[in-house]
PDB file of C-alpha atoms in Angstrom:
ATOM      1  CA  UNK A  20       1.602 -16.893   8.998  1.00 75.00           C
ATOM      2  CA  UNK A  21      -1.456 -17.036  10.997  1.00 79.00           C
ATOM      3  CA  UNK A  22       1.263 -16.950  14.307  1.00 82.00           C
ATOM      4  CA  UNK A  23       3.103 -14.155  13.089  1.00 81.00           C
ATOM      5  CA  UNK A  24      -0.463 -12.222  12.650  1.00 76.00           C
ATOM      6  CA  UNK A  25      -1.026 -12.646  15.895  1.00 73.00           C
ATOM      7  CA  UNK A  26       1.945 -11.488  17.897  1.00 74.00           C
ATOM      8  CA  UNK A  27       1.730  -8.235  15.608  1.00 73.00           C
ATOM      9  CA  UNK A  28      -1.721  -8.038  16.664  1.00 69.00           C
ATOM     10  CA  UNK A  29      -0.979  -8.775  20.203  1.00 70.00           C
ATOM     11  CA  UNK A  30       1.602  -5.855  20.288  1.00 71.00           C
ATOM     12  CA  UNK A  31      -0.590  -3.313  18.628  1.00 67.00           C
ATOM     13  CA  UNK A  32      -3.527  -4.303  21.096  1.00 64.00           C
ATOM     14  CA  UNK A  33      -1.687  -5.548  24.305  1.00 65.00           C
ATOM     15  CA  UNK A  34      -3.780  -8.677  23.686  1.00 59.00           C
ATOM     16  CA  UNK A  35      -2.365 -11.820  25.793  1.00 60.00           C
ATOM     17  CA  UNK A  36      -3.327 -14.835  25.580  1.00 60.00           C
ATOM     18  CA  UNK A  37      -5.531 -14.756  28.841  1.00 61.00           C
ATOM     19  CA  UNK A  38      -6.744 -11.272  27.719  1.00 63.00           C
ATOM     20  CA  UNK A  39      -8.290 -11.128  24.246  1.00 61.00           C
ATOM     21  CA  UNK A  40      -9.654  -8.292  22.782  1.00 62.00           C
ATOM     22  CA  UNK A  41     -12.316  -7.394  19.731  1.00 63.00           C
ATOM     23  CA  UNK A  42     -10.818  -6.266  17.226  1.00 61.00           C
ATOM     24  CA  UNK A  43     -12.566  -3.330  15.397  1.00 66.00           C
ATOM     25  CA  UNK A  44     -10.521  -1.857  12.186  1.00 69.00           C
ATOM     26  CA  UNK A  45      -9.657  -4.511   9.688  1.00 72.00           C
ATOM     27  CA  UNK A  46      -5.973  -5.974   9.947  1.00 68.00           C
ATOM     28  CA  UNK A  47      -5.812  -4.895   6.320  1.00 72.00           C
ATOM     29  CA  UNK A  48      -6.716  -1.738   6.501  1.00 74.00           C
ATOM     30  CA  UNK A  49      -3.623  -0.901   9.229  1.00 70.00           C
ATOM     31  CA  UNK A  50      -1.264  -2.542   7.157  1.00 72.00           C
ATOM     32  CA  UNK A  51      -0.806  -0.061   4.322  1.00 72.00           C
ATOM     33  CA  UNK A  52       1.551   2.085   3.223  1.00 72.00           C
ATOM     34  CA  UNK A  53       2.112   5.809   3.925  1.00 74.00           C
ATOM     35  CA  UNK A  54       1.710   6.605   1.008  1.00 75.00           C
ATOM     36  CA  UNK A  55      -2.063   5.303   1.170  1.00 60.00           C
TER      37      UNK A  55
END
């Protein structure tokens, strides 16, 4: 799980694994439905 996480994160952030980035919103709080 923790793998898949991080290639989604790694596309929405062009993170690599040379390059990391901070993260500032919440995974959990980009992962919600429209309707939300």
């Amino acid at each position: 799980l923790k793998k898949l996480e991080r290639c989604m994160v790694g596309f929405l952030w062009a993170d690599t694994e040379v390059n990391r980035h901070i993260h500032q919103i919440a995974w959990n709080s980009l992962c919600k439905p429209k309707a939300e």
